């Protein structure tokens, strides 16, 4: 272990006992230099490297303190930055205390399989008076009695019942063969009511006065007993057994429980008096996530009873999870008790209780054989200590709302990190996307669909309708999984209102402002989505929900589908414009025109305001056509010059024939100027075209001599590589049209064309040309710098260049690998190349990066398959002569070794070395 690694290990250990009020001197450079017997400046050199790598936190007090970031965040809280001026500044990033939960919120499944049940229970509890009677329905062992006890605890905790309120539990099955005796226990009896009734005695109803009476196995109550009970349910009065007159009153909340079908075992008159029927699902119906949480819970209880840690393997955990327990939670609990006791009894002196396969009951082992799949899974140990918590053992035991809030907090943390470093959000964009993806995976795949029921189905249908509307009206195409992802997010978020600290509120507002500027398309879609959803489902979403949806839409790369020129019909009269639009849209079988009907006396300013409102909610960057009827409408162009971001054509004397002719051209994706000229020739009408007078938007034009197919591919490559917040559009254009029309082409009037990128130069004067080959090889870097550096910083230019190389490599990697996720392996290879450049203190040219992306991706796949290349020419000589280079490559490659649990051999390092020293297309020596 080198000194740098030793210093990090030392800080890891010391930070575990760190006290912010009394920081230890052992966390200073001077003490560390004494401890390791090296010069202080040597320690400072390596420690500051670790700070730059964000592995160490630096607190710039006197003296300066250094902390292991991983250890600190594990013990205290996550930090968005790693450099502070004081410990007080660090404390500002401490998250707010979690809101206190009630006992139902802490239940396993509170936001999953029991969510609906808990809502029904609270409805029963809070109903005025004595609440509403409820019946718990479910098979043996699902926790009906436990739930009834929780209801009593909850009522006492919330002050609904007095602290000494009774909870009486009565199992009707004990007296099923003696209905009279059951009635005497339930209602009480008077002296002489039956043989042996020597005195008057109160029953369960009287004993439960002021509290709760829980009747378990209530289906064993006969028809007469049910009739007596529904008299009490109706009027709150009852008679003891043997009484013929007079009534007794009791203020009792009733909870029933049964394992049987309600309609087949109860009188209809009895059931009508129990308005709340709650289904408690079986253990298998609750899904694997909740089932595994119960296993952890019962193991944790056993660890505390035995006062020893329990060690269990993931393979045994899978076997316990996959087994069907006929007795549900009770059966599972008994099974866990048995295997823990069995293991403990066989080795009572051991420090740990180690559960082995042989400790499992035979039925579970047999069942495990049927669940064995063909995928190779790593088997690892899980240690359950007596002081462990469920959250530590199984992070997804957090409720879905907590998971959502945790993700929101992480997004804010990543934004704050960028803000503190004065970087754009795109710096952490991929990390934000990853957080969102992890959350959605947890919401969708760790919860059974049937647990959610009708409400999730209704939410999904509503989301589907809204997405279809947005696709039809905003020319976008959503990812196929978007419906389910958004629906699950909205379903689990529900009506929950999240509380934020003042600091978090400020961060949310700043982030929302940033999104408005740099995520315009996604933010616009998210706002429309929220507006439509609120009207459909009567939900109220928050600002952070909109931000989350905007990030999600950016992450799935919403596809712009044929961004057409938009068209409006404006005409005076009650329904003139609407009638024309309706006829034309029906004939075209598509919603092409929107209509504004205008009163005769409307002012030009009012008309302009209506059009401005339309522009605010629609993308008109490709153009907007206004078909107007007469008079003042044709003069409204004077209002638009400083408002629009695309050309607006205003055409006079609208008619159905004109609208139909224009509508047919809109479908063909022609340029606005071309359509208007054809329309003028066909209709002999007046028109004006207004071009924006504000600063033109920047655009890169892509083209190809052989046709539009390759031009569109180049367009997509550039769009994927240029960060959206730079607001640089990319547009594919026909090569021959560019060559023929030159700068008189419409795009040069509407946009500031930065460059033309393609396979052949159309020869446009004063517009620089870049071939795609020169961009990828690096030969075009000087030209690219001249184009981009005047409008952006060096760091953003490097980001674009790196993205171009990475995205160009992606397709080649996809074609070369078979088992790895191409996106993930590329990001890991990118980190390897970055670390390698730092160690070499040299930036690699683009063509070498492309080669390394493909080679290293295939190399990792070989290592995973345990089939590395073993031979390399003059291997011994290479090992002797290139020790430093081998060391640097190995250090850089360690990031991949750690992720994929592989080791690179020297032969494979040799082939990476060959790529590095090979002459690049720029003829630069390494």
PDB file of N, CA and C in Angstrom, residues 46-134:
ATOM      1  N   UNK A  46      -0.128  14.667  -0.910  1.00  0.00           N
ATOM      2  CA  UNK A  46      -1.027  13.532  -1.170  1.00  0.00           C
ATOM      3  C   UNK A  46      -2.446  13.806  -0.655  1.00  0.00           C
ATOM      4  N   UNK A  47      -2.528  14.465   0.509  1.00  0.00           N
ATOM      5  CA  UNK A  47      -3.869  14.756   1.059  1.00  0.00           C
ATOM      6  C   UNK A  47      -4.633  15.690   0.123  1.00  0.00           C
ATOM      7  N   UNK A  48      -3.944  16.683  -0.429  1.00  0.00           N
ATOM      8  CA  UNK A  48      -4.628  17.614  -1.342  1.00  0.00           C
ATOM      9  C   UNK A  48      -5.025  16.928  -2.653  1.00  0.00           C
ATOM     10  N   UNK A  49      -4.245  15.925  -3.068  1.00  0.00           N
ATOM     11  CA  UNK A  49      -4.676  15.114  -4.216  1.00  0.00           C
ATOM     12  C   UNK A  49      -5.994  14.407  -3.900  1.00  0.00           C
ATOM     13  N   UNK A  50      -6.096  13.853  -2.688  1.00  0.00           N
ATOM     14  CA  UNK A  50      -7.324  13.167  -2.270  1.00  0.00           C
ATOM     15  C   UNK A  50      -8.496  14.142  -2.161  1.00  0.00           C
ATOM     16  N   UNK A  51      -8.193  15.389  -1.779  1.00  0.00           N
ATOM     17  CA  UNK A  51      -9.240  16.421  -1.738  1.00  0.00           C
ATOM     18  C   UNK A  51      -9.740  16.701  -3.150  1.00  0.00           C
ATOM     19  N   UNK A  52      -8.802  16.842  -4.101  1.00  0.00           N
ATOM     20  CA  UNK A  52      -9.174  17.088  -5.495  1.00  0.00           C
ATOM     21  C   UNK A  52      -9.993  15.929  -6.060  1.00  0.00           C
ATOM     22  N   UNK A  53      -9.683  14.716  -5.612  1.00  0.00           N
ATOM     23  CA  UNK A  53     -10.437  13.538  -6.065  1.00  0.00           C
ATOM     24  C   UNK A  53     -11.758  13.383  -5.310  1.00  0.00           C
ATOM     25  N   UNK A  54     -12.037  14.332  -4.387  1.00  0.00           N
ATOM     26  CA  UNK A  54     -13.280  14.381  -3.612  1.00  0.00           C
ATOM     27  C   UNK A  54     -13.432  13.184  -2.675  1.00  0.00           C
ATOM     28  N   UNK A  55     -12.292  12.575  -2.291  1.00  0.00           N
ATOM     29  CA  UNK A  55     -12.333  11.478  -1.330  1.00  0.00           C
ATOM     30  C   UNK A  55     -12.115  11.974   0.096  1.00  0.00           C
ATOM     31  N   UNK A  56     -11.581  13.193   0.204  1.00  0.00           N
ATOM     32  CA  UNK A  56     -11.278  13.777   1.511  1.00  0.00           C
ATOM     33  C   UNK A  56     -11.916  15.158   1.605  1.00  0.00           C
ATOM     34  N   UNK A  57     -12.436  15.470   2.804  1.00  0.00           N
ATOM     35  CA  UNK A  57     -13.029  16.782   3.080  1.00  0.00           C
ATOM     36  C   UNK A  57     -11.966  17.666   3.717  1.00  0.00           C
ATOM     37  N   UNK A  58     -11.881  18.888   3.245  1.00  0.00           N
ATOM     38  CA  UNK A  58     -10.917  19.842   3.806  1.00  0.00           C
ATOM     39  C   UNK A  58     -11.673  20.947   4.525  1.00  0.00           C
ATOM     40  N   UNK A  59     -11.337  21.172   5.807  1.00  0.00           N
ATOM     41  CA  UNK A  59     -11.968  22.241   6.596  1.00  0.00           C
ATOM     42  C   UNK A  59     -10.889  23.277   6.887  1.00  0.00           C
ATOM     43  N   UNK A  60     -11.022  24.441   6.271  1.00  0.00           N
ATOM     44  CA  UNK A  60      -9.942  25.431   6.237  1.00  0.00           C
ATOM     45  C   UNK A  60      -9.928  26.308   7.491  1.00  0.00           C
ATOM     46  N   UNK A  61      -9.865  25.653   8.651  1.00  0.00           N
ATOM     47  CA  UNK A  61      -9.744  26.383   9.917  1.00  0.00           C
ATOM     48  C   UNK A  61      -8.262  26.459  10.282  1.00  0.00           C
ATOM     49  N   UNK A  62      -7.957  26.915  11.481  1.00  0.00           N
ATOM     50  CA  UNK A  62      -6.581  26.903  11.983  1.00  0.00           C
ATOM     51  C   UNK A  62      -6.522  25.986  13.199  1.00  0.00           C
ATOM     52  N   UNK A  63      -5.897  24.826  13.148  1.00  0.00           N
ATOM     53  CA  UNK A  63      -5.241  24.252  11.962  1.00  0.00           C
ATOM     54  C   UNK A  63      -6.274  23.719  10.964  1.00  0.00           C
ATOM     55  N   UNK A  64      -5.779  23.353   9.784  1.00  0.00           N
ATOM     56  CA  UNK A  64      -6.648  22.772   8.761  1.00  0.00           C
ATOM     57  C   UNK A  64      -6.897  21.307   9.116  1.00  0.00           C
ATOM     58  N   UNK A  65      -8.179  20.906   9.044  1.00  0.00           N
ATOM     59  CA  UNK A  65      -8.540  19.519   9.343  1.00  0.00           C
ATOM     60  C   UNK A  65      -8.921  18.785   8.053  1.00  0.00           C
ATOM     61  N   UNK A  66      -8.615  17.469   8.042  1.00  0.00           N
ATOM     62  CA  UNK A  66      -8.967  16.624   6.899  1.00  0.00           C
ATOM     63  C   UNK A  66      -9.784  15.425   7.404  1.00  0.00           C
ATOM     64  N   UNK A  67     -10.868  15.115   6.674  1.00  0.00           N
ATOM     65  CA  UNK A  67     -11.754  14.011   7.062  1.00  0.00           C
ATOM     66  C   UNK A  67     -11.997  13.091   5.865  1.00  0.00           C
ATOM     67  N   UNK A  68     -12.148  11.820   6.136  1.00  0.00           N
ATOM     68  CA  UNK A  68     -12.557  10.892   5.073  1.00  0.00           C
ATOM     69  C   UNK A  68     -14.008  11.187   4.715  1.00  0.00           C
ATOM     70  N   UNK A  69     -14.242  11.488   3.442  1.00  0.00           N
ATOM     71  CA  UNK A  69     -15.614  11.825   3.020  1.00  0.00           C
ATOM     72  C   UNK A  69     -16.559  10.634   3.189  1.00  0.00           C
ATOM     73  N   UNK A  70     -16.101   9.443   2.803  1.00  0.00           N
ATOM     74  CA  UNK A  70     -16.949   8.250   2.889  1.00  0.00           C
ATOM     75  C   UNK A  70     -17.342   7.963   4.331  1.00  0.00           C
ATOM     76  N   UNK A  71     -16.352   8.031   5.247  1.00  0.00           N
ATOM     77  CA  UNK A  71     -16.634   7.759   6.660  1.00  0.00           C
ATOM     78  C   UNK A  71     -17.552   8.820   7.251  1.00  0.00           C
ATOM     79  N   UNK A  72     -17.308  10.088   6.912  1.00  0.00           N
ATOM     80  CA  UNK A  72     -18.140  11.166   7.441  1.00  0.00           C
ATOM     81  C   UNK A  72     -19.585  11.007   6.990  1.00  0.00           C
ATOM     82  N   UNK A  73     -19.781  10.756   5.690  1.00  0.00           N
ATOM     83  CA  UNK A  73     -21.146  10.653   5.169  1.00  0.00           C
ATOM     84  C   UNK A  73     -21.849   9.411   5.707  1.00  0.00           C
ATOM     85  N   UNK A  74     -21.076   8.357   5.960  1.00  0.00           N
ATOM     86  CA  UNK A  74     -21.668   7.151   6.538  1.00  0.00           C
ATOM     87  C   UNK A  74     -22.123   7.414   7.979  1.00  0.00           C
ATOM     88  N   UNK A  75     -21.361   8.209   8.716  1.00  0.00           N
ATOM     89  CA  UNK A  75     -21.670   8.438  10.124  1.00  0.00           C
ATOM     90  C   UNK A  75     -22.634   9.605  10.341  1.00  0.00           C
ATOM     91  N   UNK A  76     -22.524  10.643   9.494  1.00  0.00           N
ATOM     92  CA  UNK A  76     -23.320  11.847   9.733  1.00  0.00           C
ATOM     93  C   UNK A  76     -24.362  12.086   8.642  1.00  0.00           C
ATOM     94  N   UNK A  77     -23.981  12.726   7.554  1.00  0.00           N
ATOM     95  CA  UNK A  77     -24.941  13.073   6.496  1.00  0.00           C
ATOM     96  C   UNK A  77     -24.180  13.351   5.209  1.00  0.00           C
ATOM     97  N   UNK A  78     -24.842  13.226   4.041  1.00  0.00           N
ATOM     98  CA  UNK A  78     -24.150  13.473   2.768  1.00  0.00           C
ATOM     99  C   UNK A  78     -23.802  14.948   2.583  1.00  0.00           C
ATOM    100  N   UNK A  79     -22.712  15.206   1.866  1.00  0.00           N
ATOM    101  CA  UNK A  79     -22.257  16.572   1.608  1.00  0.00           C
ATOM    102  C   UNK A  79     -22.150  16.800   0.100  1.00  0.00           C
ATOM    103  N   UNK A  80     -22.645  17.936  -0.411  1.00  0.00           N
ATOM    104  CA  UNK A  80     -22.565  18.199  -1.850  1.00  0.00           C
ATOM    105  C   UNK A  80     -21.192  18.681  -2.295  1.00  0.00           C
ATOM    106  N   UNK A  81     -20.412  19.228  -1.364  1.00  0.00           N
ATOM    107  CA  UNK A  81     -19.082  19.738  -1.692  1.00  0.00           C
ATOM    108  C   UNK A  81     -18.086  19.161  -0.688  1.00  0.00           C
ATOM    109  N   UNK A  82     -16.790  19.374  -0.942  1.00  0.00           N
ATOM    110  CA  UNK A  82     -15.777  18.742  -0.092  1.00  0.00           C
ATOM    111  C   UNK A  82     -14.783  19.748   0.483  1.00  0.00           C
ATOM    112  N   UNK A  83     -15.081  21.034   0.368  1.00  0.00           N
ATOM    113  CA  UNK A  83     -14.173  22.075   0.873  1.00  0.00           C
ATOM    114  C   UNK A  83     -14.987  23.078   1.677  1.00  0.00           C
ATOM    115  N   UNK A  84     -14.614  23.272   2.961  1.00  0.00           N
ATOM    116  CA  UNK A  84     -15.380  24.153   3.839  1.00  0.00           C
ATOM    117  C   UNK A  84     -14.441  25.113   4.562  1.00  0.00           C
ATOM    118  N   UNK A  85     -15.014  26.262   4.947  1.00  0.00           N
ATOM    119  CA  UNK A  85     -14.227  27.249   5.693  1.00  0.00           C
ATOM    120  C   UNK A  85     -14.343  27.039   7.195  1.00  0.00           C
ATOM    121  N   UNK A  86     -15.365  26.288   7.633  1.00  0.00           N
ATOM    122  CA  UNK A  86     -15.556  26.034   9.063  1.00  0.00           C
ATOM    123  C   UNK A  86     -16.454  24.815   9.233  1.00  0.00           C
ATOM    124  N   UNK A  87     -16.458  24.277  10.461  1.00  0.00           N
ATOM    125  CA  UNK A  87     -17.361  23.159  10.755  1.00  0.00           C
ATOM    126  C   UNK A  87     -18.819  23.635  10.762  1.00  0.00           C
ATOM    127  N   UNK A  88     -19.025  24.901  11.123  1.00  0.00           N
ATOM    128  CA  UNK A  88     -20.378  25.448  11.110  1.00  0.00           C
ATOM    129  C   UNK A  88     -20.953  25.432   9.690  1.00  0.00           C
ATOM    130  N   UNK A  89     -20.099  25.729   8.719  1.00  0.00           N
ATOM    131  CA  UNK A  89     -20.546  25.694   7.320  1.00  0.00           C
ATOM    132  C   UNK A  89     -20.956  24.274   6.931  1.00  0.00           C
ATOM    133  N   UNK A  90     -20.233  23.282   7.450  1.00  0.00           N
ATOM    134  CA  UNK A  90     -20.608  21.891   7.183  1.00  0.00           C
ATOM    135  C   UNK A  90     -21.988  21.580   7.738  1.00  0.00           C
ATOM    136  N   UNK A  91     -22.271  22.092   8.935  1.00  0.00           N
ATOM    137  CA  UNK A  91     -23.549  21.802   9.592  1.00  0.00           C
ATOM    138  C   UNK A  91     -24.745  22.344   8.813  1.00  0.00           C
ATOM    139  N   UNK A  92     -24.493  23.363   7.965  1.00  0.00           N
ATOM    140  CA  UNK A  92     -25.592  23.925   7.179  1.00  0.00           C
ATOM    141  C   UNK A  92     -26.165  22.908   6.198  1.00  0.00           C
ATOM    142  N   UNK A  93     -25.381  21.877   5.888  1.00  0.00           N
ATOM    143  CA  UNK A  93     -25.845  20.865   4.939  1.00  0.00           C
ATOM    144  C   UNK A  93     -26.520  19.679   5.632  1.00  0.00           C
ATOM    145  N   UNK A  94     -26.626  19.754   6.977  1.00  0.00           N
ATOM    146  CA  UNK A  94     -27.290  18.681   7.701  1.00  0.00           C
ATOM    147  C   UNK A  94     -28.766  18.678   7.359  1.00  0.00           C
ATOM    148  N   UNK A  95     -29.318  17.544   6.919  1.00  0.00           N
ATOM    149  CA  UNK A  95     -30.732  17.511   6.522  1.00  0.00           C
ATOM    150  C   UNK A  95     -31.643  17.723   7.719  1.00  0.00           C
ATOM    151  N   UNK A  96     -32.855  18.208   7.422  1.00  0.00           N
ATOM    152  CA  UNK A  96     -33.818  18.434   8.489  1.00  0.00           C
ATOM    153  C   UNK A  96     -34.234  17.108   9.116  1.00  0.00           C
ATOM    154  N   UNK A  97     -34.697  17.182  10.383  1.00  0.00           N
ATOM    155  CA  UNK A  97     -35.161  15.996  11.081  1.00  0.00           C
ATOM    156  C   UNK A  97     -36.415  15.469  10.413  1.00  0.00           C
ATOM    157  N   UNK A  98     -36.475  14.174  10.267  1.00  0.00           N
ATOM    158  CA  UNK A  98     -37.630  13.559   9.627  1.00  0.00           C
ATOM    159  C   UNK A  98     -38.889  13.808  10.451  1.00  0.00           C
ATOM    160  N   UNK A  99     -40.012  13.985   9.762  1.00  0.00           N
ATOM    161  CA  UNK A  99     -41.285  14.149  10.441  1.00  0.00           C
ATOM    162  C   UNK A  99     -41.611  12.884  11.239  1.00  0.00           C
ATOM    163  N   UNK A 100     -42.213  13.099  12.428  1.00  0.00           N
ATOM    164  CA  UNK A 100     -42.569  11.967  13.279  1.00  0.00           C
ATOM    165  C   UNK A 100     -43.627  11.118  12.584  1.00  0.00           C
ATOM    166  N   UNK A 101     -43.455   9.807  12.634  1.00  0.00           N
ATOM    167  CA  UNK A 101     -44.406   8.903  12.006  1.00  0.00           C
ATOM    168  C   UNK A 101     -45.338   8.334  13.060  1.00  0.00           C
ATOM    169  N   UNK A 102     -46.576   8.008  12.633  1.00  0.00           N
ATOM    170  CA  UNK A 102     -47.451   7.296  13.556  1.00  0.00           C
ATOM    171  C   UNK A 102     -47.189   5.798  13.415  1.00  0.00           C
ATOM    172  N   UNK A 103     -47.856   5.000  14.268  1.00  0.00           N
ATOM    173  CA  UNK A 103     -47.535   3.569  14.305  1.00  0.00           C
ATOM    174  C   UNK A 103     -47.901   2.865  13.008  1.00  0.00           C
ATOM    175  N   UNK A 104     -48.889   3.364  12.280  1.00  0.00           N
ATOM    176  CA  UNK A 104     -49.253   2.738  11.011  1.00  0.00           C
ATOM    177  C   UNK A 104     -48.198   3.024   9.932  1.00  0.00           C
ATOM    178  N   UNK A 105     -47.606   4.225   9.966  1.00  0.00           N
ATOM    179  CA  UNK A 105     -46.573   4.576   8.983  1.00  0.00           C
ATOM    180  C   UNK A 105     -45.361   3.662   9.099  1.00  0.00           C
ATOM    181  N   UNK A 106     -45.141   3.127  10.320  1.00  0.00           N
ATOM    182  CA  UNK A 106     -43.965   2.289  10.544  1.00  0.00           C
ATOM    183  C   UNK A 106     -44.203   0.825  10.188  1.00  0.00           C
ATOM    184  N   UNK A 107     -45.430   0.503   9.810  1.00  0.00           N
ATOM    185  CA  UNK A 107     -45.725  -0.887   9.439  1.00  0.00           C
ATOM    186  C   UNK A 107     -45.023  -1.268   8.146  1.00  0.00           C
ATOM    187  N   UNK A 108     -44.581  -2.518   8.049  1.00  0.00           N
ATOM    188  CA  UNK A 108     -44.096  -3.035   6.769  1.00  0.00           C
ATOM    189  C   UNK A 108     -45.269  -3.040   5.796  1.00  0.00           C
ATOM    190  N   UNK A 109     -45.099  -2.396   4.660  1.00  0.00           N
ATOM    191  CA  UNK A 109     -46.180  -2.332   3.669  1.00  0.00           C
ATOM    192  C   UNK A 109     -47.079  -1.126   3.813  1.00  0.00           C
ATOM    193  N   UNK A 110     -46.703  -0.168   4.689  1.00  0.00           N
ATOM    194  CA  UNK A 110     -47.564   1.000   4.896  1.00  0.00           C
ATOM    195  C   UNK A 110     -47.785   1.793   3.619  1.00  0.00           C
ATOM    196  N   UNK A 111     -46.766   1.815   2.753  1.00  0.00           N
ATOM    197  CA  UNK A 111     -46.926   2.513   1.478  1.00  0.00           C
ATOM    198  C   UNK A 111     -47.033   1.518   0.327  1.00  0.00           C
ATOM    199  N   UNK A 112     -47.254   0.253   0.667  1.00  0.00           N
ATOM    200  CA  UNK A 112     -47.369  -0.790  -0.357  1.00  0.00           C
ATOM    201  C   UNK A 112     -48.668  -1.530  -0.227  1.00  0.00           C
ATOM    202  N   UNK A 113     -48.595  -2.802   0.185  1.00  0.00           N
ATOM    203  CA  UNK A 113     -49.784  -3.657   0.192  1.00  0.00           C
ATOM    204  C   UNK A 113     -50.823  -3.229   1.224  1.00  0.00           C
ATOM    205  N   UNK A 114     -50.420  -2.510   2.268  1.00  0.00           N
ATOM    206  CA  UNK A 114     -51.365  -2.106   3.317  1.00  0.00           C
ATOM    207  C   UNK A 114     -51.817  -0.656   3.183  1.00  0.00           C
ATOM    208  N   UNK A 115     -51.396   0.019   2.133  1.00  0.00           N
ATOM    209  CA  UNK A 115     -51.713   1.448   2.004  1.00  0.00           C
ATOM    210  C   UNK A 115     -53.219   1.695   2.033  1.00  0.00           C
ATOM    211  N   UNK A 116     -53.957   0.939   1.233  1.00  0.00           N
ATOM    212  CA  UNK A 116     -55.408   1.097   1.183  1.00  0.00           C
ATOM    213  C   UNK A 116     -56.039   0.706   2.510  1.00  0.00           C
ATOM    214  N   UNK A 117     -55.565  -0.369   3.120  1.00  0.00           N
ATOM    215  CA  UNK A 117     -56.113  -0.834   4.396  1.00  0.00           C
ATOM    216  C   UNK A 117     -55.942   0.221   5.483  1.00  0.00           C
ATOM    217  N   UNK A 118     -54.780   0.854   5.539  1.00  0.00           N
ATOM    218  CA  UNK A 118     -54.525   1.877   6.565  1.00  0.00           C
ATOM    219  C   UNK A 118     -55.431   3.080   6.363  1.00  0.00           C
ATOM    220  N   UNK A 119     -55.647   3.466   5.106  1.00  0.00           N
ATOM    221  CA  UNK A 119     -56.569   4.571   4.826  1.00  0.00           C
ATOM    222  C   UNK A 119     -57.973   4.236   5.314  1.00  0.00           C
ATOM    223  N   UNK A 120     -58.424   2.981   5.082  1.00  0.00           N
ATOM    224  CA  UNK A 120     -59.752   2.565   5.538  1.00  0.00           C
ATOM    225  C   UNK A 120     -59.838   2.560   7.063  1.00  0.00           C
ATOM    226  N   UNK A 121     -58.769   2.086   7.714  1.00  0.00           N
ATOM    227  CA  UNK A 121     -58.745   2.056   9.187  1.00  0.00           C
ATOM    228  C   UNK A 121     -58.879   3.466   9.747  1.00  0.00           C
ATOM    229  N   UNK A 122     -58.146   4.406   9.186  1.00  0.00           N
ATOM    230  CA  UNK A 122     -58.205   5.786   9.701  1.00  0.00           C
ATOM    231  C   UNK A 122     -59.558   6.424   9.417  1.00  0.00           C
ATOM    232  N   UNK A 123     -60.178   6.036   8.296  1.00  0.00           N
ATOM    233  CA  UNK A 123     -61.536   6.513   8.024  1.00  0.00           C
ATOM    234  C   UNK A 123     -62.476   6.039   9.121  1.00  0.00           C
ATOM    235  N   UNK A 124     -62.357   4.765   9.510  1.00  0.00           N
ATOM    236  CA  UNK A 124     -63.192   4.206  10.582  1.00  0.00           C
ATOM    237  C   UNK A 124     -62.944   4.912  11.912  1.00  0.00           C
ATOM    238  N   UNK A 125     -61.666   5.123  12.219  1.00  0.00           N
ATOM    239  CA  UNK A 125     -61.302   5.697  13.524  1.00  0.00           C
ATOM    240  C   UNK A 125     -61.819   7.126  13.677  1.00  0.00           C
ATOM    241  N   UNK A 126     -61.675   7.932  12.635  1.00  0.00           N
ATOM    242  CA  UNK A 126     -61.976   9.359  12.761  1.00  0.00           C
ATOM    243  C   UNK A 126     -63.436   9.711  12.470  1.00  0.00           C
ATOM    244  N   UNK A 127     -64.259   8.703  12.155  1.00  0.00           N
ATOM    245  CA  UNK A 127     -65.669   9.007  11.932  1.00  0.00           C
ATOM    246  C   UNK A 127     -66.273   9.496  13.259  1.00  0.00           C
ATOM    247  N   UNK A 128     -67.073  10.590  13.227  1.00  0.00           N
ATOM    248  CA  UNK A 128     -67.612  11.161  14.481  1.00  0.00           C
ATOM    249  C   UNK A 128     -68.368  10.132  15.317  1.00  0.00           C
ATOM    250  N   UNK A 129     -68.377  10.349  16.620  1.00  0.00           N
ATOM    251  CA  UNK A 129     -69.031   9.425  17.534  1.00  0.00           C
ATOM    252  C   UNK A 129     -68.090   8.316  17.912  1.00  0.00           C
ATOM    253  N   UNK A 130     -68.556   7.082  17.769  1.00  0.00           N
ATOM    254  CA  UNK A 130     -67.750   5.917  18.122  1.00  0.00           C
ATOM    255  C   UNK A 130     -67.079   5.291  16.913  1.00  0.00           C
ATOM    256  N   UNK A 131     -66.873   6.072  15.867  1.00  0.00           N
ATOM    257  CA  UNK A 131     -66.236   5.552  14.666  1.00  0.00           C
ATOM    258  C   UNK A 131     -67.179   4.650  13.893  1.00  0.00           C
ATOM    259  N   UNK A 132     -66.654   3.998  12.895  1.00  0.00           N
ATOM    260  CA  UNK A 132     -67.433   3.062  12.083  1.00  0.00           C
ATOM    261  C   UNK A 132     -66.963   1.641  12.355  1.00  0.00           C
ATOM    262  N   UNK A 133     -67.906   0.671  12.482  1.00  0.00           N
ATOM    263  CA  UNK A 133     -67.483  -0.723  12.646  1.00  0.00           C
ATOM    264  C   UNK A 133     -66.689  -1.179  11.421  1.00  0.00           C
ATOM    265  N   UNK A 134     -65.721  -2.051  11.633  1.00  0.00           N
ATOM    266  CA  UNK A 134     -64.963  -2.569  10.497  1.00  0.00           C
ATOM    267  C   UNK A 134     -64.727  -4.051  10.679  1.00  0.00           C
TER     268      UNK A 134
END
